[in-house]
Amino acid sequence: MGEPLLRYDCIKDVCVAIKDLRGSQCKIRVDTSGLFWANTKRLDILYCIDVLSISLNAENADKYEMLCKPNIKNSYDVLMDFLRNIKRYENARKKQGLHFPEVRLSVVNTSEEQFIPISGRSEYVLGTFPIPDFKECEKIANSFGWQFIIKRLFRDSRDNRWNNRSFEELCARGISLDDCKNCSFRH
């Protein structure tokens, strides 16, 4: 957990080393909040990854602040600036016929509030936890031409641990088409 790109050079070096060892045999994905952009205005990591997954988390600054409680001033503006710069960079690279990773924007479905640990919702009365407006978030992703993913919260009730194992098992059985078409797991 956390923001890997706070250690930008280290992550880049690891990605380059993996690519040198494995070439195209493995796909490298970096997940980021994008908030490293407040201090590090670099995009050269995009040369050595295959997928960049960015946590959009909310459709506006107010909800972003409520959900994420970032320590960075104007964090949603930082995130939006990061996204605009990635898009400019993507356009330039593609125009030159050069590699550019797949970009995804994601939000967590916080409507399953009962699965959020109490420590993560202690200041909210049950039923008042902020929920992203998924349609508005999807519009943002579409405006950039990127994939939009809704990540689900799920707790395995057998051992009270936070993991996706049971959801993957349920999902793999294809309980309903509605579940499958909105699924964040790749089949």
Tab-separated table of C-alpha atoms in Angstrom:
chain	number	residue	atom	x	y	z
A	1	MET	CA	0.000	0.000	0.000
A	2	GLY	CA	1.098	3.538	-0.512
A	3	GLU	CA	2.461	5.567	-3.390
A	4	PRO	CA	5.299	3.670	-5.110
A	5	LEU	CA	6.338	6.635	-7.246
A	6	LEU	CA	7.466	8.546	-4.166
A	7	ARG	CA	10.564	6.402	-4.800
A	8	TYR	CA	10.476	7.212	-8.496
A	9	ASP	CA	14.065	6.337	-9.429
A	10	CYS	CA	13.965	3.067	-7.509
A	11	ILE	CA	10.712	1.964	-9.180
A	12	LYS	CA	12.032	2.979	-12.597
A	13	ASP	CA	15.276	1.039	-12.026
A	14	VAL	CA	13.307	-2.051	-10.970
A	15	CYS	CA	11.062	-1.806	-14.053
A	16	VAL	CA	14.073	-1.434	-16.349
A	17	ALA	CA	15.797	-4.420	-14.692
A	18	ILE	CA	12.679	-6.589	-15.088
A	19	LYS	CA	12.353	-5.599	-18.750
A	20	ASP	CA	16.067	-6.343	-19.292
A	21	LEU	CA	15.649	-9.801	-17.736
A	22	ARG	CA	12.247	-10.761	-19.126
A	23	GLY	CA	11.699	-8.541	-22.148
A	24	SER	CA	8.148	-8.751	-23.403
A	25	GLN	CA	7.528	-12.008	-21.503
A	26	CYS	CA	6.099	-10.112	-18.573
A	27	LYS	CA	3.860	-7.106	-18.322
A	28	ILE	CA	4.682	-4.431	-15.786
A	29	ARG	CA	1.908	-2.422	-14.170
A	30	VAL	CA	2.447	0.525	-11.871
A	31	ASP	CA	-0.405	1.669	-9.651
A	32	THR	CA	-0.284	5.270	-8.517
A	33	SER	CA	-2.348	7.941	-6.842
A	34	GLY	CA	-0.549	10.417	-9.083
A	35	LEU	CA	0.222	12.633	-6.115
A	36	PHE	CA	3.970	12.116	-6.478
A	37	TRP	CA	3.492	14.675	-9.269
A	38	ALA	CA	3.354	17.438	-6.640
A	39	ASN	CA	7.130	17.032	-6.157
A	40	THR	CA	8.371	15.007	-9.113
A	41	LYS	CA	7.370	16.175	-12.594
A	42	ARG	CA	8.715	13.194	-14.550
A	43	LEU	CA	7.102	10.726	-16.914
A	44	ASP	CA	10.099	8.731	-18.141
A	45	ILE	CA	8.864	5.699	-16.207
A	46	LEU	CA	6.301	5.306	-18.974
A	47	TYR	CA	9.072	4.024	-21.278
A	48	CYS	CA	9.460	0.840	-19.267
A	49	ILE	CA	5.960	-0.163	-18.151
A	50	ASP	CA	2.997	-1.710	-19.922
A	51	VAL	CA	0.111	-0.473	-17.777
A	52	LEU	CA	-0.307	2.637	-15.661
A	53	SER	CA	-3.220	2.366	-13.252
A	54	ILE	CA	-4.166	5.664	-11.647
A	55	SER	CA	-6.495	5.981	-8.663
A	56	LEU	CA	-8.960	8.685	-9.663
A	57	ASN	CA	-11.050	7.947	-6.552
A	58	ALA	CA	-13.610	10.733	-7.015
A	59	GLU	CA	-15.223	13.037	-9.523
A	60	ASN	CA	-14.351	16.318	-7.798
A	61	ALA	CA	-11.954	17.872	-5.312
A	62	ASP	CA	-14.343	17.951	-2.351
A	63	LYS	CA	-15.203	14.260	-2.540
A	64	TYR	CA	-11.567	13.382	-3.216
A	65	GLU	CA	-10.565	15.165	-0.006
A	66	MET	CA	-13.286	13.334	1.967
A	67	LEU	CA	-12.340	9.917	0.589
A	68	CYS	CA	-8.553	10.153	0.464
A	69	LYS	CA	-7.627	12.683	3.136
A	70	PRO	CA	-4.368	13.494	1.328
A	71	ASN	CA	-1.534	15.431	2.965
A	72	ILE	CA	-0.871	17.339	-0.241
A	73	LYS	CA	-2.466	20.734	-0.696
A	74	ASN	CA	-4.824	20.945	-3.710
A	75	SER	CA	-4.279	17.240	-4.300
A	76	TYR	CA	-7.135	16.833	-6.783
A	77	ASP	CA	-5.686	19.675	-8.879
A	78	VAL	CA	-2.295	17.915	-8.722
A	79	LEU	CA	-3.948	14.691	-9.897
A	80	MET	CA	-5.763	16.435	-12.761
A	81	ASP	CA	-2.551	18.180	-13.838
A	82	PHE	CA	-0.807	14.781	-13.802
A	83	LEU	CA	-3.563	13.291	-15.999
A	84	ARG	CA	-3.419	16.168	-18.494
A	85	ASN	CA	0.357	15.838	-18.751
A	86	ILE	CA	0.132	12.103	-19.307
A	87	LYS	CA	-2.407	12.678	-22.081
A	88	ARG	CA	-0.147	15.261	-23.778
A	89	TYR	CA	2.762	12.872	-23.495
A	90	GLU	CA	0.653	9.986	-24.818
A	91	ASN	CA	-0.438	12.032	-27.841
A	92	ALA	CA	3.155	13.041	-28.626
A	93	ARG	CA	4.502	9.495	-28.265
A	94	LYS	CA	1.751	7.945	-30.377
A	95	LYS	CA	2.194	10.617	-33.051
A	96	GLN	CA	5.839	9.522	-33.269
A	97	GLY	CA	4.819	5.843	-33.349
A	98	LEU	CA	6.532	5.182	-30.021
A	99	HIS	CA	5.555	2.912	-27.139
A	100	PHE	CA	3.034	4.168	-24.645
A	101	PRO	CA	1.522	2.070	-21.847
A	102	GLU	CA	-2.154	1.344	-21.403
A	103	VAL	CA	-3.619	3.842	-18.956
A	104	ARG	CA	-6.488	3.030	-16.595
A	105	LEU	CA	-8.366	5.222	-14.131
A	106	SER	CA	-9.968	3.543	-11.144
A	107	VAL	CA	-12.239	4.237	-8.208
A	108	VAL	CA	-13.082	2.064	-5.228
A	109	ASN	CA	-16.736	1.205	-4.739
A	110	THR	CA	-17.221	2.475	-1.212
A	111	SER	CA	-20.946	1.717	-1.304
A	112	GLU	CA	-20.068	-1.607	0.362
A	113	GLU	CA	-19.417	0.428	3.471
A	114	GLN	CA	-19.826	-2.508	5.824
A	115	PHE	CA	-16.557	-3.933	4.426
A	116	ILE	CA	-14.516	-0.809	5.171
A	117	PRO	CA	-12.533	-1.290	8.387
A	118	ILE	CA	-13.856	0.844	11.219
A	119	SER	CA	-10.499	2.639	11.349
A	120	GLY	CA	-11.163	3.830	7.795
A	121	ARG	CA	-14.642	5.164	8.510
A	122	SER	CA	-14.515	6.103	12.177
A	123	GLU	CA	-15.637	9.690	11.569
A	124	TYR	CA	-18.642	8.632	9.488
A	125	VAL	CA	-21.976	7.389	10.736
A	126	LEU	CA	-22.995	4.182	8.970
A	127	GLY	CA	-24.664	5.110	5.701
A	128	THR	CA	-22.844	8.418	5.260
A	129	PHE	CA	-19.504	7.279	3.847
A	130	PRO	CA	-18.690	9.185	0.623
A	131	ILE	CA	-19.370	7.220	-2.567
A	132	PRO	CA	-17.849	8.280	-5.882
A	133	ASP	CA	-20.257	9.164	-8.674
A	134	PHE	CA	-19.232	6.338	-10.994
A	135	LYS	CA	-20.839	7.858	-14.083
A	136	GLU	CA	-19.026	11.160	-13.574
A	137	CYS	CA	-15.744	9.345	-12.938
A	138	GLU	CA	-16.272	7.322	-16.102
A	139	LYS	CA	-16.861	10.571	-18.025
A	140	ILE	CA	-13.483	11.797	-16.809
A	141	ALA	CA	-11.800	8.577	-17.958
A	142	ASN	CA	-13.607	8.769	-21.309
A	143	SER	CA	-12.548	12.392	-21.779
A	144	PHE	CA	-8.960	11.156	-21.742
A	145	GLY	CA	-9.770	8.072	-23.821
A	146	TRP	CA	-8.711	5.691	-21.057
A	147	GLN	CA	-10.251	2.615	-19.499
A	148	PHE	CA	-12.332	3.077	-16.351
A	149	ILE	CA	-12.360	0.454	-13.596
A	150	ILE	CA	-14.491	0.231	-10.470
A	151	LYS	CA	-12.639	-1.707	-7.805
A	152	ARG	CA	-14.759	-3.589	-5.312
A	153	LEU	CA	-14.292	-3.960	-1.614
A	154	PHE	CA	-14.719	-7.518	-0.486
A	155	ARG	CA	-14.054	-9.338	2.734
A	156	ASP	CA	-13.765	-13.080	3.026
A	157	SER	CA	-16.188	-13.722	5.891
A	158	ARG	CA	-14.555	-17.053	6.665
A	159	ASP	CA	-11.449	-15.466	8.149
A	160	ASN	CA	-12.255	-11.721	8.304
A	161	ARG	CA	-9.223	-10.897	6.170
A	162	TRP	CA	-9.208	-8.343	3.415
A	163	ASN	CA	-8.684	-10.133	0.140
A	164	ASN	CA	-10.343	-10.892	-3.153
A	165	ARG	CA	-10.068	-14.672	-3.081
A	166	SER	CA	-13.745	-15.374	-2.389
A	167	PHE	CA	-14.902	-12.736	-4.849
A	168	GLU	CA	-12.669	-14.228	-7.545
A	169	GLU	CA	-14.143	-17.676	-6.819
A	170	LEU	CA	-17.689	-16.308	-6.942
A	171	CYS	CA	-16.901	-14.315	-10.058
A	172	ALA	CA	-15.232	-17.227	-11.836
A	173	ARG	CA	-18.459	-19.202	-11.444
A	174	GLY	CA	-20.280	-16.515	-13.436
A	175	ILE	CA	-23.171	-16.052	-10.989
A	176	SER	CA	-24.823	-13.516	-13.278
A	177	LEU	CA	-24.060	-11.572	-16.425
A	178	ASP	CA	-24.509	-8.346	-14.481
A	179	ASP	CA	-21.738	-9.390	-12.103
A	180	CYS	CA	-19.445	-10.350	-14.973
A	181	LYS	CA	-19.938	-7.262	-17.150
A	182	ASN	CA	-19.009	-4.972	-14.238
A	183	CYS	CA	-16.214	-7.183	-12.968
A	184	SER	CA	-12.733	-5.754	-12.489
A	185	PHE	CA	-11.166	-9.200	-12.726
A	186	ARG	CA	-9.903	-10.329	-16.123
A	187	HIS	CA	-11.136	-13.729	-17.271
